Coordinates of C-alpha atoms and ligand atoms in Angstrom, one line a residue:
X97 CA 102.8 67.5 147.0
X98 CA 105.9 68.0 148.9
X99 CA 108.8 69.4 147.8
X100 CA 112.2 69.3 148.0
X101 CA 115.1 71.4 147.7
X102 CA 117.2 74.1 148.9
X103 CA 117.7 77.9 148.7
X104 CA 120.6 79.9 147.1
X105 CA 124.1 80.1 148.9
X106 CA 123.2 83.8 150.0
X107 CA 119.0 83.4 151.3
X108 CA 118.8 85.2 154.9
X109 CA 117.3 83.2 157.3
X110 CA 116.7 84.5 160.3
X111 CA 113.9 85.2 163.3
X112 CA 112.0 88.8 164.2
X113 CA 110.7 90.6 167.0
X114 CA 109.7 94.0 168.2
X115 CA 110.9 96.7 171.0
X116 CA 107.5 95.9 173.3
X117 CA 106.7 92.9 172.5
X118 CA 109.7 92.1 174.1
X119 CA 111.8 94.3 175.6
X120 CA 110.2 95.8 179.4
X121 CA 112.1 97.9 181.2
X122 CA 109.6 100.2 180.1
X123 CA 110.4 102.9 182.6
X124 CA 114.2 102.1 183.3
X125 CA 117.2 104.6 182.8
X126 CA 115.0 107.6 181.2
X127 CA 112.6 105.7 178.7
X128 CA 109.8 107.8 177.9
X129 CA 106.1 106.2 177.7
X130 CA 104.8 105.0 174.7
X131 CA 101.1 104.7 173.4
X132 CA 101.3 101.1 174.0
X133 CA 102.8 102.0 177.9
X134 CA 99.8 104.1 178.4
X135 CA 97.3 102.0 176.8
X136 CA 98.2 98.6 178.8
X137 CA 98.0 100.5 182.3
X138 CA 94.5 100.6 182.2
X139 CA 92.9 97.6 183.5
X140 CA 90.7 95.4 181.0
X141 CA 92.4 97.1 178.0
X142 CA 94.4 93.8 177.2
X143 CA 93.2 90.4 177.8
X144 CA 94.5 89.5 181.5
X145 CA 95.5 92.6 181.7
X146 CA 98.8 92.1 180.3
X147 CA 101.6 94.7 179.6
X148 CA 104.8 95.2 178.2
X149 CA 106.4 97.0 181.4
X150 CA 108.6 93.4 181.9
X151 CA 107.9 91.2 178.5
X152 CA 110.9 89.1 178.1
X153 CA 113.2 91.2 179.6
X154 CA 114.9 91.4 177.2
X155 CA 116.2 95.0 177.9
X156 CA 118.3 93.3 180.7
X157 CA 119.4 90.0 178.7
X158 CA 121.3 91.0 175.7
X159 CA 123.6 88.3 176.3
X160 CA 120.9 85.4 176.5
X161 CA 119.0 86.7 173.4
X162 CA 122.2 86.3 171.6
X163 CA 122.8 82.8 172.6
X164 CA 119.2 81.8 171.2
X165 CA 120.0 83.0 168.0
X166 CA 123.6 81.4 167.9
X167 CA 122.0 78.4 168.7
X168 CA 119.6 78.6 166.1
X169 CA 121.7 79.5 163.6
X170 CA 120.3 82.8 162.1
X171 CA 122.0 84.7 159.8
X172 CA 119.8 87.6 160.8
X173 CA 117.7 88.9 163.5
X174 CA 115.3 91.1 163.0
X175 CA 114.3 93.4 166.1
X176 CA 113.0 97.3 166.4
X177 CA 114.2 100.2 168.0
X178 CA 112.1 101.8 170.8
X179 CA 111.7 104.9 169.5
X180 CA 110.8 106.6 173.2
X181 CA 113.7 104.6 175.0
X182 CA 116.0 107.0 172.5
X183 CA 114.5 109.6 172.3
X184 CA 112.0 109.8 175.8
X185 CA 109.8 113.2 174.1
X186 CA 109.9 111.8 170.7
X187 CA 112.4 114.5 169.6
X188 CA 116.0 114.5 169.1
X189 CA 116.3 117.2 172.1
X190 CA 116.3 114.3 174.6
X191 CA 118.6 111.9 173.7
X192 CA 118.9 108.6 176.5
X193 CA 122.2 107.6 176.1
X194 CA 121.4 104.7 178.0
X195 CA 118.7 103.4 175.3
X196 CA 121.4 103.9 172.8
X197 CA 123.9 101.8 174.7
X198 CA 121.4 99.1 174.7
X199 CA 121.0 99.1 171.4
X200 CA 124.6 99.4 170.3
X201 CA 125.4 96.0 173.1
X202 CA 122.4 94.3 170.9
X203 CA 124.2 95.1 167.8
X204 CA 127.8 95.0 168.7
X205 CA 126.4 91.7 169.9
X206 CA 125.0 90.1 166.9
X207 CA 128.0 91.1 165.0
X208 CA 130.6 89.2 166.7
X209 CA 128.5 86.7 166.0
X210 CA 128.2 87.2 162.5
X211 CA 124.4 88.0 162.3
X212 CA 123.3 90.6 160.2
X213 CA 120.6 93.2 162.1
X214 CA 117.5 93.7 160.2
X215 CA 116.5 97.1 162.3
X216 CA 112.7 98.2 162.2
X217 CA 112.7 102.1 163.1
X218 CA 108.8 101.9 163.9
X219 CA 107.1 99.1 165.5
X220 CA 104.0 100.5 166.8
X221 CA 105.4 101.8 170.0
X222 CA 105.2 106.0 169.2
X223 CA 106.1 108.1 172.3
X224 CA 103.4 109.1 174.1
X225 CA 104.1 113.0 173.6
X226 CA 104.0 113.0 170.3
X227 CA 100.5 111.3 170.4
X228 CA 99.7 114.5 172.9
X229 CA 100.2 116.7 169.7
X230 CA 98.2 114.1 167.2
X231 CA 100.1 111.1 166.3
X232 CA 99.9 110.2 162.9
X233 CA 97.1 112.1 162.5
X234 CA 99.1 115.6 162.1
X235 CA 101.8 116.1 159.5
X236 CA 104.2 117.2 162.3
X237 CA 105.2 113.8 162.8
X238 CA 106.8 113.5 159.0
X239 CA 109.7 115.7 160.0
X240 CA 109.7 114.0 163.8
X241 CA 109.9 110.5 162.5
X242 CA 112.8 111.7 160.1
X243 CA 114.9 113.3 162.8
X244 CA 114.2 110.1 164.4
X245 CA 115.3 108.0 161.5
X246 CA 118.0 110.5 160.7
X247 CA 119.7 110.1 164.1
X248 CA 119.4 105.7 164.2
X249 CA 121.1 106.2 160.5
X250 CA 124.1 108.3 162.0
X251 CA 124.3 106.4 165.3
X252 CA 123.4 102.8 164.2
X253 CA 123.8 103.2 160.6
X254 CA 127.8 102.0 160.3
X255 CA 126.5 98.5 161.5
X256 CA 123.1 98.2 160.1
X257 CA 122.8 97.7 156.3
X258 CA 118.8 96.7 156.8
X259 CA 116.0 99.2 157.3
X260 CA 112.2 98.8 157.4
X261 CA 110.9 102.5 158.2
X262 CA 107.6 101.4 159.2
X263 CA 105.9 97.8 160.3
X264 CA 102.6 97.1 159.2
X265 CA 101.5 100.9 158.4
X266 CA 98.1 99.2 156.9
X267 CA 97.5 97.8 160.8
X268 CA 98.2 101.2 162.4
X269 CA 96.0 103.1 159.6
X270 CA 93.2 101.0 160.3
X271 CA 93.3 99.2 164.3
X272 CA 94.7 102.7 165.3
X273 CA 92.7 104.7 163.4
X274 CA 89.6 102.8 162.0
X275 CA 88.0 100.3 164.1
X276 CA 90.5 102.0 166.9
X277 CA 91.6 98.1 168.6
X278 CA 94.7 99.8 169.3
X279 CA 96.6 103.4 170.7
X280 CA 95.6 105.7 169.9
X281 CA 91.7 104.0 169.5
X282 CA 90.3 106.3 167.2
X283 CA 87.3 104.9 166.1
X284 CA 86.7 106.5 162.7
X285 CA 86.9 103.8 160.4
X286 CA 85.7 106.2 157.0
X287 CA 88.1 108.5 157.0
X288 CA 90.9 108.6 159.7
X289 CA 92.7 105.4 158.1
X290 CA 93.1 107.1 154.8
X291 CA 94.4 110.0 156.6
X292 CA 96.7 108.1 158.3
X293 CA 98.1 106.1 155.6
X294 CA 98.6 109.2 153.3
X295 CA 100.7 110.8 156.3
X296 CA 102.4 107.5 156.9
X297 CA 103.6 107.0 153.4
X298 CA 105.0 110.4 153.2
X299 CA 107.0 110.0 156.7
X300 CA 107.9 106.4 155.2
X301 CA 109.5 108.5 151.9
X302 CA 110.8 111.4 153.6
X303 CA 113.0 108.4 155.6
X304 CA 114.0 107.0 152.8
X305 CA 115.2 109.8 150.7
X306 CA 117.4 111.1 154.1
X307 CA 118.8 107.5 153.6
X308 CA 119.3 108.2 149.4
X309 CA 120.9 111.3 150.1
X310 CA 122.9 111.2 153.3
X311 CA 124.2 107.9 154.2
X312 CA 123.3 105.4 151.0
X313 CA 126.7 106.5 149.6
X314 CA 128.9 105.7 152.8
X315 CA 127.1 102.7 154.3
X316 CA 125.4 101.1 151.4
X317 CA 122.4 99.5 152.8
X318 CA 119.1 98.7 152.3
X319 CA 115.7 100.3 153.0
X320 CA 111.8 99.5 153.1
X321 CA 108.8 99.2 154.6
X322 CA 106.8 96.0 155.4
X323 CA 102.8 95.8 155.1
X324 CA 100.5 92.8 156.8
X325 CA 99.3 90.4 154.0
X326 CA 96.9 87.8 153.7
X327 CA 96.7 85.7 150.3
X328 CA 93.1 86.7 149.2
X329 CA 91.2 83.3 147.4
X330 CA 88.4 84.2 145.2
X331 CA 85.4 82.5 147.0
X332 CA 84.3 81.2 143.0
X333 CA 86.9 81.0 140.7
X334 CA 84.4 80.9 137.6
X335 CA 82.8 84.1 139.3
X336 CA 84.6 87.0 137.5
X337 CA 83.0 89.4 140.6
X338 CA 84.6 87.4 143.0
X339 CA 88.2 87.4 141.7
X340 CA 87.4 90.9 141.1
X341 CA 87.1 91.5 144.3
X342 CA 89.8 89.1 145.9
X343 CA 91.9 91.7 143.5
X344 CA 90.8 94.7 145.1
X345 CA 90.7 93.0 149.1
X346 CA 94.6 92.9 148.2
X347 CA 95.2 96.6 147.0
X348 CA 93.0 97.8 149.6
X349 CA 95.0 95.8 152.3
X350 CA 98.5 96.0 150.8
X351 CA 98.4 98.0 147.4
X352 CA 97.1 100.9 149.7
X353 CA 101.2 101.3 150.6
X354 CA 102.7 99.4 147.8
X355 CA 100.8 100.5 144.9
X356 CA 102.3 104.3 145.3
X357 CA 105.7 103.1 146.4
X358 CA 106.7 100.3 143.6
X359 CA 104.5 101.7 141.2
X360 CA 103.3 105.3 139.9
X361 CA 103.6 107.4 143.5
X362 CA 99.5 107.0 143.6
X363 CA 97.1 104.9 145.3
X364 CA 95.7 101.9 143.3
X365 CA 92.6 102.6 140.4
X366 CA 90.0 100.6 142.5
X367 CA 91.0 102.3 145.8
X368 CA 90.3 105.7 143.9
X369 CA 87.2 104.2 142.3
X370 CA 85.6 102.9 145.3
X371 CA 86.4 105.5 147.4
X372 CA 85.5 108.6 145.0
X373 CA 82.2 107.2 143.7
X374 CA 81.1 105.9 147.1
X375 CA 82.2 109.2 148.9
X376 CA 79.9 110.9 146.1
X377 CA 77.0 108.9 146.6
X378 CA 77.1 109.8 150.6
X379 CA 77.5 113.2 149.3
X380 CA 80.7 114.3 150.7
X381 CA 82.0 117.2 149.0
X382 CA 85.4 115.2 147.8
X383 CA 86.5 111.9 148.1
X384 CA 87.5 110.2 151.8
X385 CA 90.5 109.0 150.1
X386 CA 93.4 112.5 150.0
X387 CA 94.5 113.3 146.5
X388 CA 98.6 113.7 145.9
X389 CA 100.3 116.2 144.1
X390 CA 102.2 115.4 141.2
X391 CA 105.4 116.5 143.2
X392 CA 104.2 113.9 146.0
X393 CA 103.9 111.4 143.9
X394 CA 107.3 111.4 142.6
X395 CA 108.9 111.6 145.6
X396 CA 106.9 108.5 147.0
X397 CA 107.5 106.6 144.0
X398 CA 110.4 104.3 144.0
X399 CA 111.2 104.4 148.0
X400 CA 111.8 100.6 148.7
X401 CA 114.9 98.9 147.6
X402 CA 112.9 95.4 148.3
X403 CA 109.7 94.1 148.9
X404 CA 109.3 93.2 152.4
X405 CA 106.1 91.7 154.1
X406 CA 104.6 89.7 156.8
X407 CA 102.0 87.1 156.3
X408 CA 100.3 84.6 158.4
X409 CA 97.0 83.6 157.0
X410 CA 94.5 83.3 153.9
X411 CA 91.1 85.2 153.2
X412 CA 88.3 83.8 150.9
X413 CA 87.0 86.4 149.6
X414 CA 83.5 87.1 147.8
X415 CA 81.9 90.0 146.1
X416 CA 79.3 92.3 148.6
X417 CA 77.4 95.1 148.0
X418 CA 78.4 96.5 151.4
X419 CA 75.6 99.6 152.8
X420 CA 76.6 103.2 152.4
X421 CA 76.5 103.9 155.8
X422 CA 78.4 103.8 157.9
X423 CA 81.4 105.1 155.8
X424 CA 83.6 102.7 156.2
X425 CA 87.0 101.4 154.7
X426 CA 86.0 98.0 155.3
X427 CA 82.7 98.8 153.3
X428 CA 84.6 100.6 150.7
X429 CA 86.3 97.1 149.4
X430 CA 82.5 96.1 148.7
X431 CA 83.8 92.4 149.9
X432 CA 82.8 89.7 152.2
X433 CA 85.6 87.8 153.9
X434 CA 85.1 84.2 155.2
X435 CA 87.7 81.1 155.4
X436 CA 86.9 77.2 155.3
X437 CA 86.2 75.5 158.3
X438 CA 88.3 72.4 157.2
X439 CA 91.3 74.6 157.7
X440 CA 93.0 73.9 161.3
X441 CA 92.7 77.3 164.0
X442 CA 95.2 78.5 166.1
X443 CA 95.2 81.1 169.1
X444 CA 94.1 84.0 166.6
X445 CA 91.2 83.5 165.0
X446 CA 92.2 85.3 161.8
X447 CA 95.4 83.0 162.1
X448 CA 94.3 79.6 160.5
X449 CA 97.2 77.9 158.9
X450 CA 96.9 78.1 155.3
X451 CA 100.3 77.2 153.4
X452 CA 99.2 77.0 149.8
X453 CA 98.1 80.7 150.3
X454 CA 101.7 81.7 150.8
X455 CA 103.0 80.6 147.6
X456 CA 100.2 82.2 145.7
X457 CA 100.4 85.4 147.8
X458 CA 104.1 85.0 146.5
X459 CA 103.5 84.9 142.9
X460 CA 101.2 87.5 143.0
X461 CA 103.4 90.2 144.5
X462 CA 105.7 88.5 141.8
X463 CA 103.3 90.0 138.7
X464 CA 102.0 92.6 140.4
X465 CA 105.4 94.4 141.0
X466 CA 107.5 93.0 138.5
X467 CA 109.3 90.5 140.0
X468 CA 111.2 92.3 142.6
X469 CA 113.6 90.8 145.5
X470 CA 111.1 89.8 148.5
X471 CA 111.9 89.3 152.0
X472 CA 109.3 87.6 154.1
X473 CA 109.7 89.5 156.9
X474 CA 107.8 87.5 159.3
X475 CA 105.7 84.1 159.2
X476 CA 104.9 82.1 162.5
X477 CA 102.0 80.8 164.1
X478 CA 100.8 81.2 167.9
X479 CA 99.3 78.6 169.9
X480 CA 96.9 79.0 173.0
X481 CA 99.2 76.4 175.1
X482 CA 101.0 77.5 178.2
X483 CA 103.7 75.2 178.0
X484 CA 104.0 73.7 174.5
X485 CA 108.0 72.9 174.4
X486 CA 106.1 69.7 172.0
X487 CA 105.1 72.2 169.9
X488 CA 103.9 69.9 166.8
X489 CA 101.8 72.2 165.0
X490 CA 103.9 75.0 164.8
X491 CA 106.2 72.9 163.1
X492 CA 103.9 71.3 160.9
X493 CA 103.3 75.3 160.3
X494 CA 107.2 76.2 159.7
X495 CA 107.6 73.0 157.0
X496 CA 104.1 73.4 155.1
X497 CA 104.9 77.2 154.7
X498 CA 108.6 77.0 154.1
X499 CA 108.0 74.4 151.7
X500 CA 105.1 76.5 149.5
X501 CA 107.7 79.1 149.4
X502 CA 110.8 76.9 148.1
X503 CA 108.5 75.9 145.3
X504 CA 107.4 80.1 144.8
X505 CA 111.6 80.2 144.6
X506 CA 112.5 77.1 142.4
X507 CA 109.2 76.4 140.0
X508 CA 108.0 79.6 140.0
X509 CA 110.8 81.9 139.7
X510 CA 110.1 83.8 142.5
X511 CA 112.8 86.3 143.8
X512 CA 112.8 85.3 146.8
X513 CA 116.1 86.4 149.1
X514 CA 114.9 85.5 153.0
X515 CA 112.5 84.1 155.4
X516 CA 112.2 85.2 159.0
X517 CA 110.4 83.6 161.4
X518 CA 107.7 85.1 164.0
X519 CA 109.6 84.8 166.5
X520 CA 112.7 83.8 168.3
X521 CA 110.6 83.7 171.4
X522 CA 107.2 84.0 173.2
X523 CA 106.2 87.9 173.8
X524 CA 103.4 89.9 174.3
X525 CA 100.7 89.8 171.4
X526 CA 99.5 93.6 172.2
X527 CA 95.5 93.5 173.0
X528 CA 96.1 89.5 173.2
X529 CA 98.6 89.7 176.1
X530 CA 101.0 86.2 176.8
X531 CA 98.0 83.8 175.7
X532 CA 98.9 82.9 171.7
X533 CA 102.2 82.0 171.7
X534 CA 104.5 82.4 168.8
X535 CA 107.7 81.6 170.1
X536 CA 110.6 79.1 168.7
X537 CA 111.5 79.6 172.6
X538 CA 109.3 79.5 175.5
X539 CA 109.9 81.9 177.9
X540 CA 108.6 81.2 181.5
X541 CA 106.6 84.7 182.6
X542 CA 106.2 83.3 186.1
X543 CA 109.8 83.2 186.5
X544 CA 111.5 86.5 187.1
X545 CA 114.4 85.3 185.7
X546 CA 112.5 85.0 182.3
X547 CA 113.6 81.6 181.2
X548 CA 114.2 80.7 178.0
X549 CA 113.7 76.8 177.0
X550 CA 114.3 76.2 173.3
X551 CA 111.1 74.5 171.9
X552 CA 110.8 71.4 168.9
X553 CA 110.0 73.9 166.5
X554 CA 113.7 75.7 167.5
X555 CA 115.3 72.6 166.8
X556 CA 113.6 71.7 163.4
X557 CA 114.3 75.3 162.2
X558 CA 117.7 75.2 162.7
X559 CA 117.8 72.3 160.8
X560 CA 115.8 73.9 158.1
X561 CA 118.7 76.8 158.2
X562 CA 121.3 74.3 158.3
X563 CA 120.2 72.4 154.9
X564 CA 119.4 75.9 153.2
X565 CA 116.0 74.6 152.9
X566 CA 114.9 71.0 153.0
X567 CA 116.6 68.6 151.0
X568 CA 115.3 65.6 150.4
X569 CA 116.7 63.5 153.5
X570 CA 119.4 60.9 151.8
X571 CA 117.7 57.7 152.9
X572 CA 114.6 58.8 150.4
X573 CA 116.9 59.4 147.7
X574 CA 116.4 57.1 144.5
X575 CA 119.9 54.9 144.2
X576 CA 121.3 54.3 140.8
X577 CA 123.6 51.5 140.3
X578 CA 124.4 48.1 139.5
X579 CA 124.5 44.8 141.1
X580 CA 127.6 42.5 141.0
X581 CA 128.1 40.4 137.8
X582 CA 127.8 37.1 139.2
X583 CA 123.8 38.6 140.7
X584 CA 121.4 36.0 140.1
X585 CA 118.0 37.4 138.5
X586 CA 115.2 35.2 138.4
X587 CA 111.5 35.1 138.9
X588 CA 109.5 33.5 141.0
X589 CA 105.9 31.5 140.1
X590 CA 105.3 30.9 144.3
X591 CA 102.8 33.0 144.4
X592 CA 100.9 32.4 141.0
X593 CA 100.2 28.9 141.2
X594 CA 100.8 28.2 145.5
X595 CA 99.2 24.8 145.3
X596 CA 100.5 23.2 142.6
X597 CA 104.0 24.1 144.2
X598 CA 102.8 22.7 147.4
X599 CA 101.6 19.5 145.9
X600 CA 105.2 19.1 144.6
X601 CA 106.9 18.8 147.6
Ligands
NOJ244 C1 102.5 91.1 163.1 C2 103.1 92.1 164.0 O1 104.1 92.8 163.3 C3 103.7 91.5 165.2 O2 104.0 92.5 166.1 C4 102.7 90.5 165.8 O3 103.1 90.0 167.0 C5 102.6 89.4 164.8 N1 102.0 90.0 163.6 C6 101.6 88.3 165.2 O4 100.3 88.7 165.3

């Protein structure tokens, strides 16, 4: 059923992107190289060979980024900070001042125009020297990624009232680390994601407390992290092992981060079950997954203000008993994952359109951590079309999903405070390159100029950010009301008995 209605005076609506995605000028005044630089110079490492070195350009068009989101209408943008265009060596010894005036144009920028920054301080993009001495593989980079975070808070910090330490830190544990897709392609999928993640939240709460302690007080923002979801859909509902292990698909995807951080500091029970009792069974000396202190887990605990997250797609999900070998963190969730075929595809494959999913994926962050405020942080679908200015399915996507979420917000009491979009134009889609396209603009990567050409789906969000949500459109309403008193009411026998009133005349 669809459903109408509108959002709160004060929901954010806005649209996201990232540093490389979008950005280029991946050399220009003093950038340093990033794992993504390095990794899309070697030919056949992306599909077409594709880098970011010129993406959008949107290093050198401030201006005409601006103007999109004026035109849309956004209340927020949400963008990242190039971590090596600050700070070229990944530490705050080398400061580019002409990175930093970049950013401060962007935000100065958005501003005067009255949108609020949503500022990501880790989008994938780690400076290359600092993979030289591990990545997030050594603990170094907890006190590298604060001194980064520390010096965006000071610089940026007067202006910016929206933090997300870290995007997607299940993705980077496990296609950095695991089946190694992307930088820095390590390709050991039974331990190094665990690792990873363990390091990853600590950096993530180290950032946060800096926040707490040092500038919460004078700027009064607000900080978090986002994780990759998919709403998880027990392949048998009347199977009690399947929902079981649609339950533990989602903590090992999301509760992995979230668990410890809106919870009790710690990873979830099953994660510790699985893990322990399948580590002993290969007969590891202790289990793959690392063990925090009690300290550590008080200092993670309680390090979002809100619960952000990015979603695009559903998993059905069925109960496997996975082999021992190899170790695996995939095999550890003792799941199968499949979707229905009836459900439409798009570029990605893991992509298909599934709006329902979204409002149960809602509700269940909604139980799970007790109702807190949620920020969908990014939701968008890419298409394989070149030129898709007619871009009908996208927003089929845009008012299926948006409308599953109004009804999370006004039948299920969802807190639900913003929605942003994936993404205010087409960019590079890392190992994907320019083919799926997830842009409410198109951008023309032939042209050098990089043009930007608003698609449908730009004009029928703005809309949807216009009404606050989507109303039902006045000529549907029901009317009330009454006709005039002289109004003649009668009823007509015509069409009971046609042929004797034929005969008549
Ligand atoms: C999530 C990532 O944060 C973003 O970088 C990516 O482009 C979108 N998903 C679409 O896959």
């Amino acid at each position: 059923m669809y459903f109408y209605g509108t959002f709160p005076e004060d929901f954010t609506w806005g649209v996201s992107s990232s540093a490389y995605q979008i950005e280029g000028g991946w050399d220009a005044d003093g950038k340093g190289p990033s794992i993504w630089d390095n990794f899309t110079h070697v030919p056949g490492n992306v599909n077409n060979n594709g880098t970011g070195d010129i993406a959008c350009d949107s290093y050198n068009r401030v201006e005409e980024d601006i103007y999109m989101l004026r035109a849309l209408g956004a209340k927020n943008y949400r963008f990242s900070l190039s971590w090596p265009r600050i700070f070229p060596t990944g530490r705050n010894n080398s400061i580019n001042s002409h990175g930093v005036a970049y950013y401060n144009r962007l935000i100065d920028g958005l501003i005067a125009n009255n949108i609020t920054p949503i500022v990501t301080l880790y989008h994938w993009d780690l400076p290359q020297a600092l993979q030289d001495i591990g990545g997030w593989e050594s603990n170094e980079l907890i006190d590298l990624f604060n001194s980064f975070a520390d010096f965006c808070f000071q610089t940026f910090g007067d202006r910016v009232k929206f933090w997300i330490t870290i995007n997607e830190p299940n993705i980077i544990a496990w296609m950095g680390y695991g089946n190694g897709l992307f930088p820095p392609n390590v390709k050991e999928p039974g331990s190094a994601p665990y690792r990873v993640a363990h390091i990853l939240l600590k950096a993530h709460a180290r950032v946060y407390h800096t926040y707490d302690d040092k500038y919460r007080t004078s700027q009064g923002g607000v900080i978090a992290l986002c994780p990759f979801i998919s709403w998880a859909e027990p392949k048998t509902l009347s199977d009690p092992r399947d929902i079981e292990a649609a339950d533990s698909y989602l903590q090992f995807l999301v509760g992995w981060f979230t668990h410890p951080i809106f919870k009790n500091g710690d990873y979830p029970e099953v994660m510790k079950w699985k893990v322990g009792n399948r580590s002993e069974l290969q007969n590891l000396p202790s289990s793959r997954l690392p063990v925090f202190t009690a300290e550590e887990r008080e200092y993670i605990r309680g390090t979002a203000d809100v619960f952000c997250f990015n979603t695009y797609s559903t998993k059905i999900v069925k109960y496997s008993t996975t082999p021992l070998t190899p170790f695996s963190y995939e095999y550890d969730q003792e799941v199968s994952l499949t979707f229905d075929s009836s459900w439409p595809s798009s570029a990605l494959p893991a992509h298909r359109p599934v709006a329902w999913g979204l409002r149960r994926l809602l509700n269940w962050i909604k139980e799970e951590y007790r109702n807190p405020p949620i920020y969908i942080s990014e939701n968008g679908v890419g298409e394989k079309a070149k030129s898709d200015v007619d871009d009908n399915a996208r927003i089929f996507y845009y008012k299926t999903y948006i409308d599953e979420a109004l009804k999370a917000y006004k039948v299920d009491g969802v807190n639900l405070k913003g929605y942003n979009a994936w993404s205010l134009m087409d960019n590079f889609e890392w190992v994907d390159g320019y083919d799926p396209r997830f842009g409410l603009h198109q951008i023309d990567f032939d042209n050098p100029n990089r043009p930007r050409t608003p698609k449908r789906s730009a004009v029928y969000y703005a809309e949807i950010i216009r009404n606050n949500g989507i109303p039902l459109p006045k000529e549907d309403e029901f009317l009330y009301g009454e006709f005039p008193e002289n109004f003649l009411w009668s009823a007509h026998l015509g069409q009971i008995f046609p042929h004797s009133l034929k005969n008549r005349q």
